[in-house]
Amino acid sequence: MRARSWPARCGTRIRRSSATRMPPARRGRGRNDGVWAGFRSESPPFPEFASRLRRFVAGWSGTTGSPRMSEVLVLTGGRMPGAVDLVDVTIIDGIVAAIEPARSGDPSHQDAQLIALDGRWVVPGLWDNHVHFSQWAAASRRLDVSAARSAAETVALVAAALRRATHSVSGAHSDAGSSHRSFAAASGTIGGAPGTTPRQTEPAGGGADARVAPLVGVGFRDGLWPDEPTAALLDAVTGPHPVVLISGDLHCCWLNSAALAQTGLAGHPTGLLREEEAFAVHRALDEVPAEVVDAWALDSAQAAAARGVVGIVDLEMAWNHEVWTRRLAAGHDLLRVEFGVYPHHLDRAITEGIRTGTPVSAPSDRAGSPVSAPSDRAGSPASRGGFGSSVTAPRAALAGGASVLVHVGPFKVITDGSLNTRTAYCFDEYPGLEGQPGSRGLLTTPPDELRALLTRAVAAGFVPAVHAIGDHANRLALDAFEELGCGGSLEHAQLVSESDFGRFAALGVTASVQPEHAMDDRDVAERYWSGRTGRSFALASLLEAGAVLAMGSDAPVAPLDPWVTMAAAIGRARDGREPWHPEQSIAASAALAASARGRTSSRVGDVADIAVTELDPLATPPDALRTMPVALTLLAGRPTHRTL
């Protein structure tokens, strides 16, 4: 298949400064400039890069020595965040080559493409540093029950959905209906290790059919409900049709008796599955045919690009190496991706020789030529001993291979539960659960096991990402990082003891946080973390203690939209309510940096991962920031979204 020029591929027309045609594009030129933790450095460009850039400008490849035409794009008349003066941004072969005062007339490069920005703002491309991408892609195809304020209201929504579907679940309310693989077979992992042989199950007493795809709903939050969610409540309106409802925090699933029977849990006392049992249900529901979920993922990638997103950290619980290799082969080239590896896949990762920073490519390009993706290329993250070093984006892009979009990311370990499910592991008991088992939450990975897992993963070249929400879980995770002497990230860090804020910076541990969760959970936190909410979702305290923030959504828990994330971090408010603990709000510049791999503006030498916005992100009120209009998104200079 012959490659089209990138203006045609994007479906846009771009004014040329001369009649000379631009050579065909190379798909996905941009190397992942947001290497895991490497974005923390702000060191200046270095001689090696400057030399290579001069060769690019001169029309040489800079690697083989063979001459070729460079691809030149000039964004004219734009502004940097917080600035007034207009500038022209010249991009050569996907790299920002110059940022100069705006001038009239054609640029000096005879073959340049021009895009007039007319005073819009040039922003570094945005990252969502924590997503579950396949689940996010499926979420819009499932029944949304997030508006329910009680178990009874939720059941009413389910009953209405079943009536509309006439007991034949449509794609508008489920994860693809008949295209879904056997839930009963896939969910045989419940109660056993992931990947074990599924157990045979008997139909439920109501005549449940193991071949029937379940109705799947998402988004319920029962932490403040006046009534208890039970299988019996669902049974009253669902009959033999299996129903699975996923909580808004993903740590709990509510099943009716038919679905429980399909999963081998007939007779479960409540129908509420928490933590590992719930995660097993997620894995079962993810067994959608690859071509279906990949089409959904492409739609979600396009939507993300329309919000200025250039990259994600995908922490789906699947064997993501296979998933993203397949998507690359199918032409998914709208986002950079760093994907996680979980404990149940660590042996496989080690056997296959992958580690944090390993580049991933499709087996071959669309013309059938092999695609090279060496993991130990000089200057690559792997050869530098992991992503904890201070490597700038330009160096990673040029030395690591500019065509690679997907890399192996962190080693993900979950150590506790969540706030809404009341399983986040805390020092204090949850009100109403005093004296009961699990009254302080659940420690799903004990300290000895955590240290053993991290020791093995770090030795294999992985950077750890440890899920910790409760203050006790955060303490134990920081203890493990300190004992091992390695950096990494704490995912969520929602409740942190005062004495632990300073340990993030001291240990080189990034706080990977999701500010919109505070807006979702502020009332639940006031009930269950009463007296401690001043140190919950404490972004300002983390920053003041020197911690590096990396912000994300945890989609589908919150929308994959960094502007929503930034608005929550800056304003600490939503839906017209008063700001919640406004002392923990952070500056717009800090929020932008935490969403753009440490950058607040583009610099010469950066890979041209850029978003162009209609408003200044450093001067826009939080409410307006949530709906920030994005006019253009570039991935290494290649448009992935454009309204201009």
XYZ file of C-alpha atoms in Angstrom:
644
model
C 0.000 0.000 0.000
C 1.561 3.284 -1.109
C 1.852 5.871 1.638
C -0.052 9.091 1.123
C 1.368 12.424 2.140
C 0.453 13.280 5.684
C -1.794 16.223 4.779
C -3.940 13.827 2.742
C -3.919 11.170 5.422
C -5.182 13.689 7.953
C -7.923 14.823 5.608
C -6.750 18.428 5.639
C -5.271 20.924 3.226
C -2.163 22.829 4.209
C -0.841 25.857 2.351
C 2.576 25.399 0.773
C 5.192 28.103 0.455
C 6.204 26.831 -2.994
C 4.858 24.588 -5.710
C 7.275 21.797 -4.889
C 5.537 18.661 -3.661
C 6.397 17.260 -0.277
C 7.786 13.698 -0.273
C 5.574 10.904 1.086
C 5.383 10.686 4.825
C 6.903 7.958 6.927
C 4.182 6.657 9.181
C 4.565 7.366 12.874
C 7.860 9.245 12.737
C 7.798 10.347 16.342
C 9.735 8.428 18.952
C 8.127 8.375 22.358
C 9.442 11.630 23.750
C 7.715 11.020 27.080
C 9.970 8.258 28.359
C 8.881 6.859 31.724
C 10.217 9.297 34.318
C 12.701 10.702 31.812
C 10.555 13.808 31.370
C 11.632 14.982 34.811
C 14.739 16.616 33.413
C 14.814 20.105 31.930
C 18.462 19.976 30.805
C 19.327 21.951 27.651
C 19.989 20.470 24.217
C 23.398 18.944 23.785
C 26.057 19.048 21.037
C 25.214 15.666 19.512
C 21.617 16.753 18.983
C 22.601 20.167 17.615
C 24.897 18.536 15.081
C 22.197 16.153 13.933
C 19.654 18.946 13.710
C 21.975 20.938 11.421
C 22.186 17.919 9.146
C 18.386 17.642 9.135
C 18.106 21.273 8.082
C 20.657 20.669 5.362
C 18.487 17.885 3.985
C 20.386 14.852 5.220
C 18.986 11.914 7.137
C 21.551 12.200 9.913
C 21.820 8.408 10.251
C 22.739 6.826 6.909
C 24.470 9.779 5.293
C 22.222 9.613 2.219
C 20.680 12.911 1.084
C 16.923 13.393 1.083
C 14.404 16.166 1.243
C 13.520 17.226 4.767
C 9.887 17.691 5.740
C 9.359 21.240 6.962
C 6.254 22.565 8.692
C 5.918 26.105 10.028
C 3.236 27.106 12.523
C 2.908 30.830 11.931
C 1.607 33.476 14.300
C 1.158 31.422 17.441
C 1.739 32.170 21.109
C 3.465 30.263 23.859
C 1.433 29.667 27.053
C 1.348 32.794 29.179
C 2.908 34.927 26.434
C 1.554 37.760 24.302
C 4.075 38.042 21.475
C 3.479 36.045 18.310
C 6.024 33.456 17.200
C 6.638 31.126 14.282
C 7.493 27.529 15.136
C 9.531 25.680 12.518
C 9.383 21.886 12.579
C 11.864 19.875 10.524
C 11.456 16.113 10.286
C 9.292 16.037 13.369
C 11.661 18.106 15.542
C 11.165 21.705 16.689
C 14.005 23.412 14.811
C 13.285 27.071 15.560
C 10.991 29.325 17.566
C 11.296 32.890 16.281
C 9.353 36.152 16.364
C 6.556 35.994 13.825
C 7.293 37.525 10.454
C 5.233 38.153 7.354
C 5.773 36.312 4.113
C 6.931 32.806 3.351
C 9.552 31.173 5.551
C 13.111 30.722 4.360
C 12.602 27.010 3.668
C 11.393 26.727 0.096
C 9.454 23.519 0.695
C 7.772 24.466 3.949
C 4.172 23.680 4.768
C 2.412 26.560 6.544
C -0.362 26.468 9.123
C -1.571 29.888 10.243
C -2.406 29.864 13.952
C -3.819 33.404 14.072
C -2.766 33.980 17.665
C -3.669 30.568 19.069
C -1.529 28.972 21.757
C 1.155 26.359 21.115
C 1.133 23.876 23.991
C 3.271 20.776 24.572
C 1.393 17.628 23.626
C -0.531 16.186 26.564
C -0.195 12.807 28.259
C -2.602 10.812 30.358
C -0.280 8.977 32.714
C -2.756 6.348 33.933
C -5.466 4.780 31.787
C -7.079 1.392 31.210
C -7.463 1.906 27.511
C -9.514 -1.085 26.393
C -11.918 -0.595 29.295
C -12.164 3.091 28.429
C -12.865 2.215 24.795
C -15.605 -0.203 25.876
C -17.169 2.086 28.480
C -19.234 4.133 26.033
C -20.747 0.897 24.695
C -21.979 -0.123 28.139
C -24.931 0.946 30.261
C -24.075 4.071 32.264
C -25.462 3.808 35.798
C -23.306 6.547 37.327
C -26.293 8.828 37.930
C -27.934 6.351 40.323
C -28.031 7.483 43.944
C -29.174 4.171 45.393
C -29.254 0.471 44.676
C -32.949 0.781 43.836
C -32.271 3.494 41.238
C -29.555 1.345 39.696
C -31.887 -1.642 39.434
C -34.469 0.566 37.723
C -31.882 1.605 35.110
C -31.013 -2.041 34.501
C -34.680 -3.002 34.137
C -35.251 -0.221 31.611
C -32.205 -1.280 29.601
C -33.383 -4.881 29.462
C -36.838 -3.792 28.354
C -35.341 -1.706 25.556
C -33.172 -4.584 24.460
C -36.029 -7.107 24.713
C -33.620 -9.526 26.352
C -31.237 -9.200 23.414
C -28.419 -6.958 24.633
C -27.592 -4.317 22.043
C -24.203 -2.743 21.441
C -25.553 0.532 22.798
C -25.798 -0.911 26.278
C -23.201 -3.648 26.447
C -19.758 -4.647 25.351
C -20.716 -5.676 21.818
C -23.585 -8.028 22.658
C -23.301 -11.118 20.508
C -19.717 -10.269 19.532
C -18.696 -10.896 23.147
C -16.958 -14.200 23.750
C -18.299 -16.667 26.286
C -18.363 -14.861 29.620
C -18.739 -18.185 31.423
C -15.578 -19.623 29.895
C -13.485 -16.488 30.173
C -14.454 -15.812 33.757
C -13.245 -19.189 34.943
C -10.223 -17.392 36.421
C -12.325 -16.180 39.355
C -11.031 -17.798 42.498
C -7.853 -18.949 40.738
C -4.710 -17.542 39.207
C -5.096 -15.561 35.984
C -4.676 -17.788 32.983
C -5.730 -21.014 34.713
C -8.167 -23.443 33.122
C -11.761 -22.205 33.470
C -14.057 -24.197 35.701
C -17.179 -25.790 34.273
C -20.304 -24.117 35.596
C -23.919 -25.134 35.804
C -26.752 -22.878 34.631
C -28.408 -20.780 37.311
C -31.639 -21.974 38.807
C -33.560 -19.582 36.594
C -32.291 -21.331 33.477
C -29.344 -19.034 32.762
C -27.606 -19.849 29.494
C -23.804 -19.741 29.548
C -23.900 -18.602 25.906
C -25.801 -15.399 26.705
C -23.614 -12.301 26.789
C -24.193 -10.277 29.942
C -25.664 -6.827 30.130
C -22.757 -4.734 31.410
C -23.220 -1.483 33.286
C -20.548 0.879 34.549
C -20.076 3.664 37.049
C -22.042 2.822 40.191
C -20.724 4.314 43.448
C -22.335 2.764 46.498
C -20.274 4.428 49.223
C -23.108 6.796 50.175
C -26.125 4.727 49.153
C -28.936 4.286 51.695
C -29.542 0.682 50.587
C -27.291 -2.307 49.989
C -26.629 -3.654 46.489
C -27.412 -7.384 46.389
C -27.827 -10.083 43.796
C -31.415 -10.534 44.943
C -32.278 -6.936 44.028
C -31.005 -7.475 40.493
C -32.640 -10.892 40.206
C -36.051 -9.336 40.759
C -35.862 -7.516 37.398
C -33.354 -9.521 35.359
C -34.529 -13.118 35.572
C -32.140 -15.488 33.787
C -30.282 -12.755 31.866
C -26.761 -12.285 33.317
C -25.998 -8.759 34.497
C -22.614 -7.379 35.558
C -22.288 -3.870 36.977
C -18.807 -2.378 37.410
C -18.196 0.218 40.091
C -16.903 3.647 39.201
C -13.562 2.890 40.862
C -13.219 -0.524 39.103
C -12.540 -2.305 42.411
C -16.008 -3.809 42.816
C -18.484 -5.662 40.595
C -22.158 -6.283 41.331
C -23.567 -9.433 39.708
C -26.982 -11.030 39.586
C -27.419 -14.752 40.227
C -27.241 -15.665 36.546
C -23.878 -13.936 36.154
C -22.626 -15.433 39.423
C -23.497 -18.889 38.121
C -21.643 -18.220 34.876
C -18.544 -17.283 36.867
C -18.688 -20.327 39.110
C -19.833 -18.338 42.141
C -23.426 -19.513 42.427
C -24.731 -18.919 45.920
C -22.441 -15.979 46.626
C -23.897 -14.287 49.726
C -24.191 -10.764 48.300
C -23.300 -10.643 44.627
C -20.689 -7.959 45.371
C -17.200 -8.996 44.258
C -14.267 -6.930 45.471
C -10.628 -6.571 44.459
C -9.148 -9.718 42.827
C -12.549 -11.327 42.308
C -13.692 -8.125 40.612
C -10.518 -7.903 38.533
C -11.132 -11.446 37.301
C -14.531 -10.282 36.067
C -12.823 -7.390 34.241
C -10.484 -9.799 32.506
C -13.429 -11.955 31.484
C -15.345 -8.999 30.084
C -12.265 -7.924 28.140
C -12.538 -11.121 26.075
C -14.066 -9.194 23.183
C -12.875 -10.183 19.678
C -9.677 -8.304 18.889
C -11.041 -6.644 15.769
C -13.964 -5.239 17.757
C -12.068 -3.844 20.732
C -9.323 -2.514 18.452
C -11.899 -0.579 16.440
C -13.209 0.878 19.691
C -9.646 1.710 20.723
C -9.026 3.554 17.466
C -12.163 5.633 18.042
C -10.948 6.442 21.548
C -7.508 7.370 20.244
C -9.076 9.778 17.770
C -11.145 11.317 20.552
C -8.033 11.668 22.701
C -6.095 13.322 19.891
C -8.965 15.797 19.546
C -8.258 16.840 23.152
C -4.565 17.455 22.458
C -3.397 14.087 23.765
C -0.227 12.660 22.246
C 0.447 9.796 24.658
C -0.959 7.469 27.292
C 0.313 5.060 29.916
C -1.923 2.022 29.435
C -2.253 -0.012 32.630
C -4.769 -2.515 31.325
C -4.473 -5.905 33.053
C -3.880 -7.770 29.788
C -0.699 -8.975 28.105
C -0.350 -5.547 26.550
C 2.699 -6.384 24.451
C 0.533 -8.538 22.202
C -2.332 -6.028 22.219
C -0.258 -3.061 21.094
C 1.845 -5.028 18.609
C -1.426 -6.037 16.973
C -2.740 -2.480 16.982
C 0.449 -1.134 15.460
C 0.190 -3.721 12.694
C -3.374 -2.526 12.058
C -2.174 1.050 11.640
C -2.914 2.594 15.039
C -0.587 5.609 14.968
C -2.459 8.414 16.724
C -0.883 8.089 20.180
C 2.341 7.208 21.891
C 1.839 4.368 24.335
C 3.723 3.049 27.329
C 2.035 -0.089 28.639
C 2.240 -1.797 31.995
C 3.168 -5.351 32.928
C 1.472 -6.994 35.925
C 2.832 -9.664 38.303
C 0.941 -12.481 36.576
C 2.811 -11.627 33.362
C 6.254 -10.947 34.851
C 7.631 -14.413 34.053
C 6.534 -14.074 30.444
C 8.032 -10.600 30.165
C 11.375 -11.803 31.499
C 11.346 -14.838 29.203
C 10.619 -12.657 26.171
C 13.347 -10.215 27.158
C 11.272 -7.061 27.509
C 11.643 -4.406 30.175
C 10.714 -0.802 30.795
C 11.791 1.171 27.735
C 11.807 -1.692 25.251
C 10.469 -0.318 21.961
C 7.631 -2.219 20.344
C 6.901 -2.257 16.630
C 4.594 -4.096 14.308
C 6.167 -7.199 12.714
C 6.441 -5.328 9.417
C 5.337 -2.079 7.877
C 2.513 -1.870 5.412
C 4.801 -2.342 2.453
C 6.051 -5.586 3.930
C 9.486 -4.342 4.984
C 10.820 -5.383 8.375
C 10.574 -2.791 11.101
C 13.601 -2.584 13.352
C 13.048 -2.082 17.058
C 16.245 -2.971 18.930
C 15.890 -2.756 22.691
C 19.538 -1.982 23.391
C 20.304 0.608 20.756
C 22.928 3.058 21.962
C 21.227 5.766 23.911
C 17.956 3.878 24.303
C 16.315 3.744 27.727
C 17.270 0.096 28.085
C 20.953 0.753 27.518
C 20.878 3.579 30.042
C 19.699 1.242 32.781
C 16.021 2.149 32.850
C 13.930 5.305 32.727
C 14.986 6.795 36.036
C 17.714 8.866 34.418
C 17.531 12.522 33.441
C 17.045 12.044 29.712
C 15.415 14.797 27.704
C 12.798 14.167 25.063
C 14.978 15.214 22.080
C 17.751 12.794 23.028
C 15.322 9.939 23.447
C 13.687 10.755 20.132
C 16.845 10.952 18.055
C 18.930 8.267 19.731
C 16.084 5.848 20.415
C 14.481 5.773 16.966
C 11.977 8.417 15.908
C 9.562 5.951 14.336
C 8.741 4.030 17.515
C 5.406 4.962 19.080
C 4.968 2.163 21.621
C 7.230 1.184 24.503
C 7.078 -1.153 27.436
C 6.218 0.906 30.503
C 6.252 0.168 34.220
C 5.783 -2.951 36.312
C 2.390 -2.438 37.969
C 1.578 -3.832 41.415
C -1.697 -3.245 43.272
C -1.249 -3.161 47.055
C -4.675 -2.071 48.313
C -8.199 -1.271 47.205
C -10.089 1.996 46.807
C -11.927 4.598 48.854
C -15.456 4.130 47.519
C -15.212 0.353 47.952
C -13.784 0.937 51.454
C -10.821 -1.296 50.701
C -8.077 1.366 50.606
C -5.651 0.275 53.345
C -5.596 2.892 56.106
C -4.192 3.338 59.600
C -7.670 4.174 60.914
C -10.836 2.112 60.743
C -13.662 3.030 58.394
C -16.690 4.461 60.225
C -19.345 1.791 60.541
C -16.874 -1.060 60.081
C -15.177 -0.871 63.473
C -14.118 -4.248 64.802
C -15.037 -6.099 61.612
C -12.590 -7.954 59.357
C -11.193 -5.497 56.836
C -12.228 -2.489 58.918
C -9.053 -0.673 57.834
C -9.296 -1.809 54.223
C -7.479 -4.593 52.418
C -3.755 -5.044 51.927
C -3.829 -7.070 48.732
C -0.041 -7.389 48.437
C 1.691 -7.826 51.825
C 5.057 -6.061 52.398
C 7.221 -9.177 52.018
C 5.505 -10.106 48.768
C 5.754 -6.533 47.492
C 9.488 -6.379 48.169
C 10.029 -9.741 46.489
C 8.062 -8.691 43.402
C 9.820 -5.344 43.097
C 13.241 -6.899 43.630
C 12.666 -9.334 40.787
C 11.116 -6.761 38.478
C 13.836 -4.158 39.040
C 16.524 -6.782 38.446
C 14.823 -7.528 35.122
C 14.932 -3.867 34.090
C 11.460 -2.682 35.060
C 10.568 0.576 36.765
C 7.876 -0.073 39.404
C 4.472 1.599 39.509
C 2.783 0.735 42.797
C -0.936 1.290 43.361
C -1.450 2.721 46.849
C -4.490 4.725 47.959
C -4.777 4.492 51.755
C -2.208 6.158 54.015
C -0.950 2.840 55.385
C -0.585 1.404 51.884
C 1.381 4.479 50.811
C 3.652 4.142 53.845
C 4.395 0.486 53.080
C 5.020 1.200 49.397
C 7.452 4.005 50.224
C 9.178 1.671 52.674
C 9.643 -0.846 49.858
C 11.107 1.775 47.523
C 13.469 2.886 50.274
C 14.619 -0.648 51.043
C 15.273 -1.437 47.389
C 16.890 1.927 46.676
C 15.006 2.355 43.412
C 12.717 5.004 42.008
C 9.370 4.569 40.334
C 5.884 5.866 40.930
C 3.097 5.618 43.442
C -0.171 5.392 41.567
C -2.970 7.446 43.167
C -1.399 8.467 46.528
C -4.846 9.636 47.619
C -4.293 9.641 51.392
C -0.761 10.318 52.613
C 0.563 10.804 56.139
C 2.154 14.182 56.827
C 5.495 12.527 57.549
C 5.493 10.787 54.157
C 5.085 13.753 51.803
C 8.809 14.487 51.796
C 9.742 10.880 51.103
C 8.534 11.032 47.488
C 11.264 13.470 46.469
C 13.873 11.915 48.742
C 13.344 8.479 47.204
C 12.838 9.621 43.609
C 9.259 8.378 43.556
C 6.826 10.169 41.244
C 3.318 10.845 42.534
C 1.055 9.638 39.720
C -2.228 11.310 40.653
C -5.743 11.684 39.254
C -7.210 15.014 40.443
C -10.711 14.401 39.074
C -11.059 11.548 41.574
C -11.197 14.191 44.292
C -14.253 15.699 42.626
C -15.924 12.285 42.375
C -15.049 11.210 45.919
C -15.124 14.384 48.010
C -18.356 13.405 49.787
C -17.253 9.804 50.286
C -13.949 11.075 51.679
C -15.734 13.369 54.121
C -17.677 10.378 55.419
C -14.995 7.699 55.574
C -11.813 9.787 55.938
C -13.311 12.358 58.284
C -10.639 14.451 59.976
C -8.039 13.446 57.388
C -9.339 15.062 54.208
C -6.806 17.888 54.471
C -4.130 15.385 53.466
C -6.203 13.530 50.875
C -5.684 14.264 47.176
C -3.048 16.635 48.553
C -1.393 17.855 45.360
C -0.099 21.099 46.846
C 1.466 19.310 49.807
C 3.219 16.900 47.467
C 4.568 19.720 45.312
C 5.681 21.764 48.293
C 7.584 18.717 49.555
C 9.429 18.494 46.233
C 7.539 15.599 44.649
C 7.212 15.275 40.886
C 3.585 14.984 39.778
C 2.409 13.002 36.769
C -1.310 13.481 36.234
C -3.837 11.206 34.602
C -7.448 10.078 34.619
C -7.493 6.358 35.472
C -10.029 6.152 32.624
C -12.713 4.851 32.657
C -12.852 5.974 36.302
C -12.644 9.568 35.030
C -12.689 10.833 31.434
C -9.524 10.548 29.379
C -9.213 14.308 29.039
C -6.194 16.137 30.495
C -8.108 19.427 30.466
C -10.643 17.947 32.901
C -7.728 16.656 34.965
C -6.001 20.048 35.019
C -9.213 21.884 35.874
C -9.723 19.651 38.911
C -6.146 20.191 40.063
C -6.357 23.966 39.702
C -9.904 24.663 40.869
C -10.734 21.748 43.207
C -14.389 22.245 42.211
C -17.024 20.994 39.781
C -20.729 21.351 39.095
C -20.942 24.780 40.700
C -19.888 23.598 44.150
C -17.478 25.413 46.419
C -13.824 24.388 46.064
C -12.950 21.418 48.240
C -9.814 22.019 50.308
C -8.682 24.876 48.073
C -5.379 24.972 49.961
C -4.486 21.840 47.987
C -5.041 23.462 44.582
C -1.993 23.942 42.370
C -0.984 26.583 39.834
C -1.954 26.236 36.192
C 1.701 25.983 35.206
C 2.230 23.067 37.596
C -0.887 21.319 36.304
C 0.217 21.745 32.690
C 3.705 20.448 33.460
C 2.236 17.397 35.203
C 0.144 16.695 32.086
C 2.882 17.366 29.526
C 5.869 15.408 30.784
C 7.379 18.322 32.642
C 6.938 20.940 29.921
C 4.919 24.146 29.954
C 6.088 25.242 26.505
C 7.826 23.748 23.506
C 11.562 24.261 23.072
C 13.991 24.012 20.210
C 15.120 20.407 20.030
C 11.878 18.913 21.306
C 10.031 16.297 19.331
C 7.133 18.213 17.791
C 4.366 16.688 19.875
C 2.176 19.760 20.087
C -1.380 20.842 20.822
C -2.729 24.169 19.590
C -5.505 25.643 21.725
C -7.979 28.475 21.318
C -7.321 29.778 24.849
C -4.231 30.343 26.958
C -4.007 27.315 29.277
C -2.222 29.384 31.907
C -4.903 32.083 32.040
C -8.166 30.187 31.507
C -10.516 29.720 34.509
C -10.910 26.087 35.601
C -14.547 25.780 34.493
C -13.632 26.911 30.970
C -10.494 24.786 31.009
C -12.652 21.641 31.190
C -13.935 22.313 27.680
C -10.740 23.800 26.224
C -11.118 23.962 22.412
C -8.203 22.231 20.672
C -7.569 23.305 17.091
C -4.610 21.131 16.157
C -2.659 18.177 17.525
C 0.699 17.133 16.103
C 2.573 13.908 16.735
C 6.188 14.516 15.689
C 4.863 17.179 13.339
C 2.180 14.927 11.857
C -1.420 16.122 12.345
C -3.590 13.686 14.271
C -6.406 16.215 14.775
C -7.185 19.482 13.035
C -10.034 21.981 12.923
C -8.104 24.908 11.403
